[in-house]
Coordinates of C-alpha atoms and ligand atoms in Angstrom, one line a residue:
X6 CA -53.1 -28.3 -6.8
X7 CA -50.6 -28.2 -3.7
X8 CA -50.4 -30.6 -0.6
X9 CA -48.0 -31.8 1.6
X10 CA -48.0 -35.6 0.8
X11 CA -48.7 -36.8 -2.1
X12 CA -49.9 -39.9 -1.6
X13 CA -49.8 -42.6 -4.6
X14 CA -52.2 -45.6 -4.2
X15 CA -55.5 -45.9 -2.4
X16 CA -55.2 -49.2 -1.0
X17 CA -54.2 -49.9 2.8
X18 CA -51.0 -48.3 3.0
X19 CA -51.9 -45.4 1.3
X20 CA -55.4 -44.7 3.1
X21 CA -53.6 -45.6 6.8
X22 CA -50.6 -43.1 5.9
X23 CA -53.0 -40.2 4.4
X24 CA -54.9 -40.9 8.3
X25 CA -52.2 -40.8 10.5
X26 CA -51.1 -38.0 8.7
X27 CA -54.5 -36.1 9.0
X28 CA -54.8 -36.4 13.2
X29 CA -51.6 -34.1 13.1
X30 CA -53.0 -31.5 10.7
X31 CA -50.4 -33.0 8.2
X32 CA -52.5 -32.3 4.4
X33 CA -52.0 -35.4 1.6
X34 CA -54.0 -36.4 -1.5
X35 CA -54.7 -39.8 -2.2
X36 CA -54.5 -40.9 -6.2
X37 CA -56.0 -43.7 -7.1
X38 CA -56.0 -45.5 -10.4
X39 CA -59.6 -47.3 -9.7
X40 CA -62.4 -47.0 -8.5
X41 CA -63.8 -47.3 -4.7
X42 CA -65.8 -50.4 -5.4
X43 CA -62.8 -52.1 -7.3
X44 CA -60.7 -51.2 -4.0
X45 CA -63.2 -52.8 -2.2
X46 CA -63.8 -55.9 -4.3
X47 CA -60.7 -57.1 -3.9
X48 CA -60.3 -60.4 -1.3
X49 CA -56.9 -60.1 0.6
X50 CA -54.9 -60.6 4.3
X51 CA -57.1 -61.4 6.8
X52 CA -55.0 -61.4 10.0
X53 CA -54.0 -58.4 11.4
X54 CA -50.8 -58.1 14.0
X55 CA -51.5 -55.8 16.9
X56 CA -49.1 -53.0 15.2
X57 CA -51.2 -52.4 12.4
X58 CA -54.3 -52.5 15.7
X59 CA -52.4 -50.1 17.3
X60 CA -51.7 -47.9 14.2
X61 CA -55.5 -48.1 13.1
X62 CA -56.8 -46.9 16.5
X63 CA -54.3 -44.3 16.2
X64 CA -56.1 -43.1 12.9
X65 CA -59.2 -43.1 14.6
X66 CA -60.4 -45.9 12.3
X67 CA -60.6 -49.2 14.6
X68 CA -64.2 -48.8 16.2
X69 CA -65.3 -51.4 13.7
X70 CA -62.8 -54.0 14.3
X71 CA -62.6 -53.9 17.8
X72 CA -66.7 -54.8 17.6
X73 CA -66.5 -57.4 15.0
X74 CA -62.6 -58.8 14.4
X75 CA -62.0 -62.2 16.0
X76 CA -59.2 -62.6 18.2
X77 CA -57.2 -65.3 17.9
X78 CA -54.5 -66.6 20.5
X79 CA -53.0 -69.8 18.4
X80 CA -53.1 -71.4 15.4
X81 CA -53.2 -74.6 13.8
X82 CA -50.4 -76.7 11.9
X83 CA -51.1 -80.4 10.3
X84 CA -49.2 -82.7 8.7
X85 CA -51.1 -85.2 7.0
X86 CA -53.9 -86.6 9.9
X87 CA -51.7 -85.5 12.3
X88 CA -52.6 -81.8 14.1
X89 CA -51.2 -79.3 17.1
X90 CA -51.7 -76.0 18.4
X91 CA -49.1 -73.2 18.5
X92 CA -50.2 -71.3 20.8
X93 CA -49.3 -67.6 20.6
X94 CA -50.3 -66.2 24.1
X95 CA -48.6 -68.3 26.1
X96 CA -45.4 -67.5 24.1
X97 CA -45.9 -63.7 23.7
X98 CA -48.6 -62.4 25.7
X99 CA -50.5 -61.4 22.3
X100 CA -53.0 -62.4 19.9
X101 CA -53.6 -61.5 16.3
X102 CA -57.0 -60.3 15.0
X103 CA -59.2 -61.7 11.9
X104 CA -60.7 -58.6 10.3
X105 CA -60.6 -58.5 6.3
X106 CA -58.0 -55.8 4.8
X107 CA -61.4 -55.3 2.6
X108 CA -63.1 -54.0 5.9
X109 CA -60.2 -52.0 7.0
X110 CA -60.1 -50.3 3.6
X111 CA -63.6 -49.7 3.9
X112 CA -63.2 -48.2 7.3
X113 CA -59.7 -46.5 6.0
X114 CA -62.7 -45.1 3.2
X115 CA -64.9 -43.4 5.4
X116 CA -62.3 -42.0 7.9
X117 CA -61.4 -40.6 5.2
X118 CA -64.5 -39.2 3.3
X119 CA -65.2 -37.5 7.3
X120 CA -62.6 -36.0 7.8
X121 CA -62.9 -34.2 3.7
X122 CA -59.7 -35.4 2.7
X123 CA -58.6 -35.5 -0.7
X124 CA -58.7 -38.8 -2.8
X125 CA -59.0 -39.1 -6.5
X126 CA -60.2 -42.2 -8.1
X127 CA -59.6 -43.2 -11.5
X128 CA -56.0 -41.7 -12.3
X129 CA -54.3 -42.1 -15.2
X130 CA -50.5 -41.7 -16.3
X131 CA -48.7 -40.7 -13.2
X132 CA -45.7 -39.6 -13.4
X133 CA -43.5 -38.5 -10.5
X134 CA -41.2 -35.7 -11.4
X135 CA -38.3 -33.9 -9.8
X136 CA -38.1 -37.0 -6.3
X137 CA -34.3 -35.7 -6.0
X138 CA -35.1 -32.1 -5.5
X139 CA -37.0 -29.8 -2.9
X140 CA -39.9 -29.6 -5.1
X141 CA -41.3 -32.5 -6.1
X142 CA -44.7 -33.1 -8.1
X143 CA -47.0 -35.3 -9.9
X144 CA -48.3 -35.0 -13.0
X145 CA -51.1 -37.2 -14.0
X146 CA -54.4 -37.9 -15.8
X147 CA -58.3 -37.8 -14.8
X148 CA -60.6 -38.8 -17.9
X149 CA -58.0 -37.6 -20.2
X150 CA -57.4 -34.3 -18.4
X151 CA -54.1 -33.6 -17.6
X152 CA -54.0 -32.5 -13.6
X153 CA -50.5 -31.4 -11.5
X154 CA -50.0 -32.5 -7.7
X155 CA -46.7 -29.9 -6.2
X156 CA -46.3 -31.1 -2.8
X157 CA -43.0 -31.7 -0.1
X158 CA -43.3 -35.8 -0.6
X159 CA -44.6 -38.5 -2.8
X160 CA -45.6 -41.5 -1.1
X161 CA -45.4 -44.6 -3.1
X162 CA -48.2 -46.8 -2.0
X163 CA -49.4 -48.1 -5.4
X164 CA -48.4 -51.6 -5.0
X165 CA -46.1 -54.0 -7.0
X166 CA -47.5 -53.1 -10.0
X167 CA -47.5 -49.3 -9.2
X168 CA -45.3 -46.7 -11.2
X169 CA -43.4 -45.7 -7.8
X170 CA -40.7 -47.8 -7.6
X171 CA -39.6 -47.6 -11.4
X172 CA -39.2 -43.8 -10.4
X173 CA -36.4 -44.7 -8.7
X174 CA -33.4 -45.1 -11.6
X175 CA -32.4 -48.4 -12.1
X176 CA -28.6 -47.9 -11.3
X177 CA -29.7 -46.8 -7.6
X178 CA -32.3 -49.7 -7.3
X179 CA -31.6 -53.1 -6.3
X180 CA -34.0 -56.0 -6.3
X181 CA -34.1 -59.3 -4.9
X182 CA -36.9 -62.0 -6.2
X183 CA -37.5 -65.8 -5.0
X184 CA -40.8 -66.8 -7.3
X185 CA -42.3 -70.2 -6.2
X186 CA -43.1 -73.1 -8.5
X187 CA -46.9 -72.7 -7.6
X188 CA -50.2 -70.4 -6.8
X189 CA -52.9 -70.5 -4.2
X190 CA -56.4 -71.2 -5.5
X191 CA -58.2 -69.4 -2.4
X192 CA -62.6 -69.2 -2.6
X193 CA -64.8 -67.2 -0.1
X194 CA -67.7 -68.9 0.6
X195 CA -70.8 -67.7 3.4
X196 CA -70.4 -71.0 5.6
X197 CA -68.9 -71.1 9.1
X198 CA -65.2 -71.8 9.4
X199 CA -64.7 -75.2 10.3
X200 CA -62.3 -74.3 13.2
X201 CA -62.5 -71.5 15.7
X202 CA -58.6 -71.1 14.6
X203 CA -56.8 -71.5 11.2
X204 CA -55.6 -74.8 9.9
X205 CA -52.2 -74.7 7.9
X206 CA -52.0 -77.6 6.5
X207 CA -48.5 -79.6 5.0
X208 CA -50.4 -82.8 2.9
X209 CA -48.5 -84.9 0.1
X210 CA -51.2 -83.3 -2.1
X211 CA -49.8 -80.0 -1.6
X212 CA -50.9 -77.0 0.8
X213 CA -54.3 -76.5 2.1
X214 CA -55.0 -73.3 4.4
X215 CA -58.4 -73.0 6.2
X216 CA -59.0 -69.3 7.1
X217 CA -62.3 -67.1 7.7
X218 CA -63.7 -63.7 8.0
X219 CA -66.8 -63.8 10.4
X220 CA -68.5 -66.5 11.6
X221 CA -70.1 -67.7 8.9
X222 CA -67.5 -66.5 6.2
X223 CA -65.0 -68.8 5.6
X224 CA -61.7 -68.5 3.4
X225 CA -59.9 -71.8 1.8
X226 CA -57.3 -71.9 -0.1
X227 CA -55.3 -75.0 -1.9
X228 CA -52.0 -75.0 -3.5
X229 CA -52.4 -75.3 -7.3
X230 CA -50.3 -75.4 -10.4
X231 CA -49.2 -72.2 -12.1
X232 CA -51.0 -72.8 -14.9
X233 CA -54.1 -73.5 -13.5
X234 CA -57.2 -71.1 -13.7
X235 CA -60.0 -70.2 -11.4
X236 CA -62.6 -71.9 -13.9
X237 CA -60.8 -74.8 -14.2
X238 CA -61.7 -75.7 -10.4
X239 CA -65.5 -76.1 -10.0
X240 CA -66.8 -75.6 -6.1
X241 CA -67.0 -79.8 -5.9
X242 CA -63.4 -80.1 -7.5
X243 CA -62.1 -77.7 -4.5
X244 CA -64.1 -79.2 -2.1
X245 CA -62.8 -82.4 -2.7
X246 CA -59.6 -81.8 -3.2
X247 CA -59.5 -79.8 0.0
X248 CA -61.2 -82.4 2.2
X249 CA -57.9 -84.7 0.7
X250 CA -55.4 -82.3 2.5
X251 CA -56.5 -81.5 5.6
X252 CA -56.9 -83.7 8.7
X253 CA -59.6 -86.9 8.1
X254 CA -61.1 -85.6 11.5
X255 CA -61.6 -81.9 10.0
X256 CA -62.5 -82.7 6.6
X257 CA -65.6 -84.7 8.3
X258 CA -66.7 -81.4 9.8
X259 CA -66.3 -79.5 6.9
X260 CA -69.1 -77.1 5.7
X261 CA -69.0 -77.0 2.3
X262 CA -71.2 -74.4 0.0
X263 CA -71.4 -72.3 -2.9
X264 CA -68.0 -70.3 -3.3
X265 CA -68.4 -66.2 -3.6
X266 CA -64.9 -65.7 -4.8
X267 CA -62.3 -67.5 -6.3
X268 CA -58.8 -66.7 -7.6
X269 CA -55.2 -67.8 -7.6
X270 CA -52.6 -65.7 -6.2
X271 CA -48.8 -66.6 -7.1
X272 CA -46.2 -66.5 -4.6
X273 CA -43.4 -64.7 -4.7
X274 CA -40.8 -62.9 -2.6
X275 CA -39.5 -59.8 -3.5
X276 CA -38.0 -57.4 -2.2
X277 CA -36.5 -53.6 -3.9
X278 CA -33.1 -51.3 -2.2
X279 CA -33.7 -48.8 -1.2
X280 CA -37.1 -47.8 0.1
X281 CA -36.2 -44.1 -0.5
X282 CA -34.8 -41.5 -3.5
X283 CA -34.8 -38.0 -2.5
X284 CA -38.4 -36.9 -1.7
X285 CA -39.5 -40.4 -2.4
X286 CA -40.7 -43.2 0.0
X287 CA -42.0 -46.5 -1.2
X288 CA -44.4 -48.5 1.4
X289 CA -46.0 -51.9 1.7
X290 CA -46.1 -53.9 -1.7
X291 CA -44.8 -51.3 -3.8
X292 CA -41.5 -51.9 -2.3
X293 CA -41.7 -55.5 -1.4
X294 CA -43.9 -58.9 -1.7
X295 CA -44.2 -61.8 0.4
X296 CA -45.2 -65.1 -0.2
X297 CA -48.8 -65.3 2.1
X298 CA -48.3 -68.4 4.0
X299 CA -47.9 -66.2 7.6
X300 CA -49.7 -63.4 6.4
X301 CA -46.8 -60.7 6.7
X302 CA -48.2 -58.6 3.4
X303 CA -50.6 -56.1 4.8
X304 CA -48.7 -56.2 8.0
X305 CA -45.3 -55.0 7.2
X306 CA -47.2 -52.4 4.9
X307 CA -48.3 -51.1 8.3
X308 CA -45.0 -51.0 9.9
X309 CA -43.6 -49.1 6.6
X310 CA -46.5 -46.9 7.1
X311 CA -45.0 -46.2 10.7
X312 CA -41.8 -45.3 10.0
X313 CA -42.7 -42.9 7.2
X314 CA -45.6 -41.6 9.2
X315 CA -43.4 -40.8 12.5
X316 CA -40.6 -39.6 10.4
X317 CA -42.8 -37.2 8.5
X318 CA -44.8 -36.1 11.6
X319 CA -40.7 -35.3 13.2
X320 CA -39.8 -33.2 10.4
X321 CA -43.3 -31.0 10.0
X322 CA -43.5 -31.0 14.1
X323 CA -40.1 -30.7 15.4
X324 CA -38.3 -30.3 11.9
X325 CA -36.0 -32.7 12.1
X326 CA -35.0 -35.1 9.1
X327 CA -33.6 -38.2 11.0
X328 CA -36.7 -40.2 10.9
X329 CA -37.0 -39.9 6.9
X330 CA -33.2 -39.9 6.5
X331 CA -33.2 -43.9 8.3
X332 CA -36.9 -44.7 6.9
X333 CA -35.7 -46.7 4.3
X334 CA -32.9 -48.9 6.7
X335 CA -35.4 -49.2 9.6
X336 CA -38.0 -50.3 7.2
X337 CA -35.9 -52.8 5.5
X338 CA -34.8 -54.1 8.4
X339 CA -37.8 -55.3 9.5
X340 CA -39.3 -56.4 5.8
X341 CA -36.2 -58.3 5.6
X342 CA -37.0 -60.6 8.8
X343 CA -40.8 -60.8 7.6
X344 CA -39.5 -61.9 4.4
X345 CA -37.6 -65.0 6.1
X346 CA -40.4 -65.7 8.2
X347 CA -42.7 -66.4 5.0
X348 CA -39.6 -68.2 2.8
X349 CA -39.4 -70.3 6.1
X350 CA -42.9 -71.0 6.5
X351 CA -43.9 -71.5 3.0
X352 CA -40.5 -73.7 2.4
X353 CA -42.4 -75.7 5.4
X354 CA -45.4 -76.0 4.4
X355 CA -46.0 -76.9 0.2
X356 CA -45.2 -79.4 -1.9
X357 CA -42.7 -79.0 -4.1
X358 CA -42.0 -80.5 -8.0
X359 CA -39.1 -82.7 -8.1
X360 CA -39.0 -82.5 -4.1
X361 CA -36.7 -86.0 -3.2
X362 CA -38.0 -88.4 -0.9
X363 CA -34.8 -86.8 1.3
X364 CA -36.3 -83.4 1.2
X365 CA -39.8 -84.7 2.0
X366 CA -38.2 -86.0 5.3
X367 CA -36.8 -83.0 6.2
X368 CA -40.1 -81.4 5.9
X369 CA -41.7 -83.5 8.2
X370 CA -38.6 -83.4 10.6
X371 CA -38.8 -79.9 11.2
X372 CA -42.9 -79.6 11.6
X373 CA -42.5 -82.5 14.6
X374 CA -39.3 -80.3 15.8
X375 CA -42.3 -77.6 15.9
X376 CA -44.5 -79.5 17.7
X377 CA -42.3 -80.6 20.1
X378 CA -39.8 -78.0 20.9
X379 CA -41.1 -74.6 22.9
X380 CA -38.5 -72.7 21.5
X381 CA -39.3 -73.4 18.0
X382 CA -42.7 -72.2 18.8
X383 CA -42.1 -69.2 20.9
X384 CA -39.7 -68.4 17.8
X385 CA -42.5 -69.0 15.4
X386 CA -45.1 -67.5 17.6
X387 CA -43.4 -64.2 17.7
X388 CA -42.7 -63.6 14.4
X389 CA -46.7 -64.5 13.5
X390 CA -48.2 -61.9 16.0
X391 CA -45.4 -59.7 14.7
X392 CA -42.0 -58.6 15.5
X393 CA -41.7 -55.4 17.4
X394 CA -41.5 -52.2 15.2
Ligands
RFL418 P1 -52.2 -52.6 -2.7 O1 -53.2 -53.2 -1.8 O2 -51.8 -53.4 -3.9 O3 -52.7 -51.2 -3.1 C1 -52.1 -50.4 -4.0 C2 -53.1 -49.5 -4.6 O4 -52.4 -48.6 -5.6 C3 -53.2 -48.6 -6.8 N1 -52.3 -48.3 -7.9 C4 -52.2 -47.0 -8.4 N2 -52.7 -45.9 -8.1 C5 -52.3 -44.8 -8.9 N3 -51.5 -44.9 -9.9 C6 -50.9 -46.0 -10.2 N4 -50.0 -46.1 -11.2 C7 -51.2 -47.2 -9.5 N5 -50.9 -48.5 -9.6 C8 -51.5 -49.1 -8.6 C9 -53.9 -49.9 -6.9 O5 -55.1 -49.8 -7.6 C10 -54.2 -50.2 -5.4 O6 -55.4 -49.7 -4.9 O7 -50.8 -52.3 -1.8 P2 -50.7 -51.9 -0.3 O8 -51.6 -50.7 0.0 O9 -49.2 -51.7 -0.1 O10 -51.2 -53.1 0.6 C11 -50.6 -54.3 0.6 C12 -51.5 -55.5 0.8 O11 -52.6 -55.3 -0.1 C13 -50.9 -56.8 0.6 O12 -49.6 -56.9 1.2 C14 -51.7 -58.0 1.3 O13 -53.0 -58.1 0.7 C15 -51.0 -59.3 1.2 N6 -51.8 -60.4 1.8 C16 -51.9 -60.6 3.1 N7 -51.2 -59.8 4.0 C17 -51.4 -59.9 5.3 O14 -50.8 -59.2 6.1 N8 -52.2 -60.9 5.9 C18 -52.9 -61.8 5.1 O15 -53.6 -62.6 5.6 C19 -52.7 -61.7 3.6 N9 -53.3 -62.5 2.8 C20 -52.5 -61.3 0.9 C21 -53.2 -62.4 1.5 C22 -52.4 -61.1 -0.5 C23 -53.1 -62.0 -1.3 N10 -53.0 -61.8 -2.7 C24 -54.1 -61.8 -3.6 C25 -51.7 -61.3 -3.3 C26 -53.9 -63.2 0.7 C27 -53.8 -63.1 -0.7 C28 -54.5 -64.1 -1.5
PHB419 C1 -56.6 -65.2 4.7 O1 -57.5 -65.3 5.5 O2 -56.8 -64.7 3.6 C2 -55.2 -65.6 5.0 C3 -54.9 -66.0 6.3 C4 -53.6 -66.4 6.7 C5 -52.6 -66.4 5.7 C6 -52.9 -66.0 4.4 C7 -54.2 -65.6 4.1 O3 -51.4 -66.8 6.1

């Protein structure tokens, strides 16, 4: 088989590149190592910065959120029973939208199955030969038959646990990793959210986020230890231990219920040098991680997706090279200051183990800074709706 891109990964950088590429007659296959329904079952981001709007409408594929995503023009910091707004209009003009990256990969999904463009689920053993030449393919596996993918570019779009970044040799690859001292237990559960804006919450107890998908989906999530398990913590046990960390006034309101979903995420920031080898391009969370406090994973995935998408689209269209000859420095630019804006706000925001009663003060020092100085909230305002690409 032959294409243009090959694109490795099916989840929302992959799907968003292969649709951009698609509205300028640019061809790409999608490989994906699951299935459809295991894409789908997977609970992610749930705030979306207007670039990755913008880029979505641009793929023809925002019809859905427009009708259904929430807009939301602030957000909501605590400190123990203590509360105030950041509010991100007044500082920027712009909002951020709740819509699940599940629903954008569903819509990504059926864009995709209109427009007949090729995706293979359940690919085995991909291997990405000759990135440093002209000619680049993929050989892989579907049910034990062996399949070949020529094509101009590989994508790699397959995550942090993809094969696409170890495809770039190790003496040309450099990596950078913070991993922090605790996970997020975060459950789904079909109740309303109980506030119309998200609560991050800084308790001596640890984190406590309160998100939601609709208006009667909510998403919670608690710090928790490392070595803590999802059927360790029964509904009640979250509950309660939710209701602890968040704001007396809230955790009155609260509308508790049965939980959908539940899993613990760790947190880490990572980040690999470069983004590109030859006819190679990582994107999104193949290439880097963030910690999720500030939701900047799916989001700078989108603005990766940019850069290789307009530098693609230059060199088919106009055939010029200089858009994928910077991808990987304009990318990493950009990663680089999302990645400070989640150290800073998770360093903010959680507990730490052996944290002194010095560093605790600090901590609240710098949220009442926050809440009292409009520059630290213009600053944190912008970088939450999203730094310009
Ligand atoms: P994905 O979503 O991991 O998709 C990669 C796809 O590649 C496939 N794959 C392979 N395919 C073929 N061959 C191989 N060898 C392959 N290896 C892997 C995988 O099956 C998968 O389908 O990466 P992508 O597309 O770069 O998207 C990145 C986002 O998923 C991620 O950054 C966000 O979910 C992070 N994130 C959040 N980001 C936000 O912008 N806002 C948020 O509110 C937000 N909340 C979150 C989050 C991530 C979380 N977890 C669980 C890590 C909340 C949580 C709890
Ligand atoms: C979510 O709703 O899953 C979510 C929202 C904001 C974050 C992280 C996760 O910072």
């Amino acid at each position: 088989m032959k294409t243009q891109v090959a694109i490795i990964g099916g989840g929302p950088s992959g799907l968003l590149l292969a649709q951009l590429l698609q509205t300028r007659g640019i061809e790409s296959v999608v490989l994906e190592r699951k299935t459809r329904e295991y894409v789908l079952g997977r609970i992610r981001a749930g705030v979306l910065e207007r670039g990755l709007v913008q880029l979505l409408e641009e793929a023809g594929c925002a019809a859905r959120l427009h009708a259904e995503g929430i807009a939301h023009h602030g957000t909501l910091i605590s400190y123990g029973d203590e509360m105030f707004r950041v509010d991100f209009t007044e500082h920027t003009g712009q909002q951020v939208m709740i819509y699940g990256q599940t629903e954008v990969t569903r819509d990504l999904y059926a864009a995709r199955e209109k427009a007949g463009g090729g995706i293979e689920f359940n690919v085995a053993d991909v291997v990405i030969e000759g990135a440093d030449t002209d000619a680049p393919h993929v050989d892989y596996t579907v049910e034990g038959e062996a399949r070949r993918l020529d094509c101009d570019f590989v994508a790699g779009c397959d995550g942090f646990h993809g094969v696409s970044r170890q495809a770039i040799p190790p003496e040309v690859r450099r990596e950078y990793e913070k991993v922090y001292p605790f996970g997020w237990l975060g459950i789904l559960t079909q109740t309303p959210p109980v506030n119309s804006e998200l609560i991050y919450a800084n308790s001596p107890r640890g984190f406590a986020l309160c998100s939601m998908r609709t208006e009667n989906l909510s998403r919670y999530y608690i710090q928790c230890s490392l070595s803590d398990k999802p059927e360790d913590w029964t509904d009640e046990a979250f509950w309660r231990e939710l209701k602890r960390r968040i704001p007396a006034e809230q955790a009155e309101t609260l509308i508790t219920g049965p939980s959908i979903e539940k899993s613990i995420a760790p947190l880490r920031s990572f980040v690999t040098e470069p983004m590109r080898w030859g006819r190679l391009f990582l994107c999104g969370d193949a290439a880097h991680i963030v910690p999720p406090t500030g939701a900047k994973g799916l989001n700078t995935a989108a603005s990766d997706v940019h850069y290789l998408y307009n530098g693609l689209r230059e060199f088919y269209e106009d055939n010029r090279s200089d858009g994928i000859d910077s991808y990987s420095q304009k990318a990493l630019s950009r990663v680089w200051k999302a990645q400070r804006f989640s150290w800073w706000f998770s360093s903010l925001m959680h507990t730490y183990p052996h944290q002194s009663e010095f560093d605790l003060k600090m901590q609240v020092a710098e949220i009442e800074f926050l809440r009292s100085n409009k520059a630290a909230q213009k600053a944190m305002a912008q970088n939450y709706v999203g730094l310009p690409y």
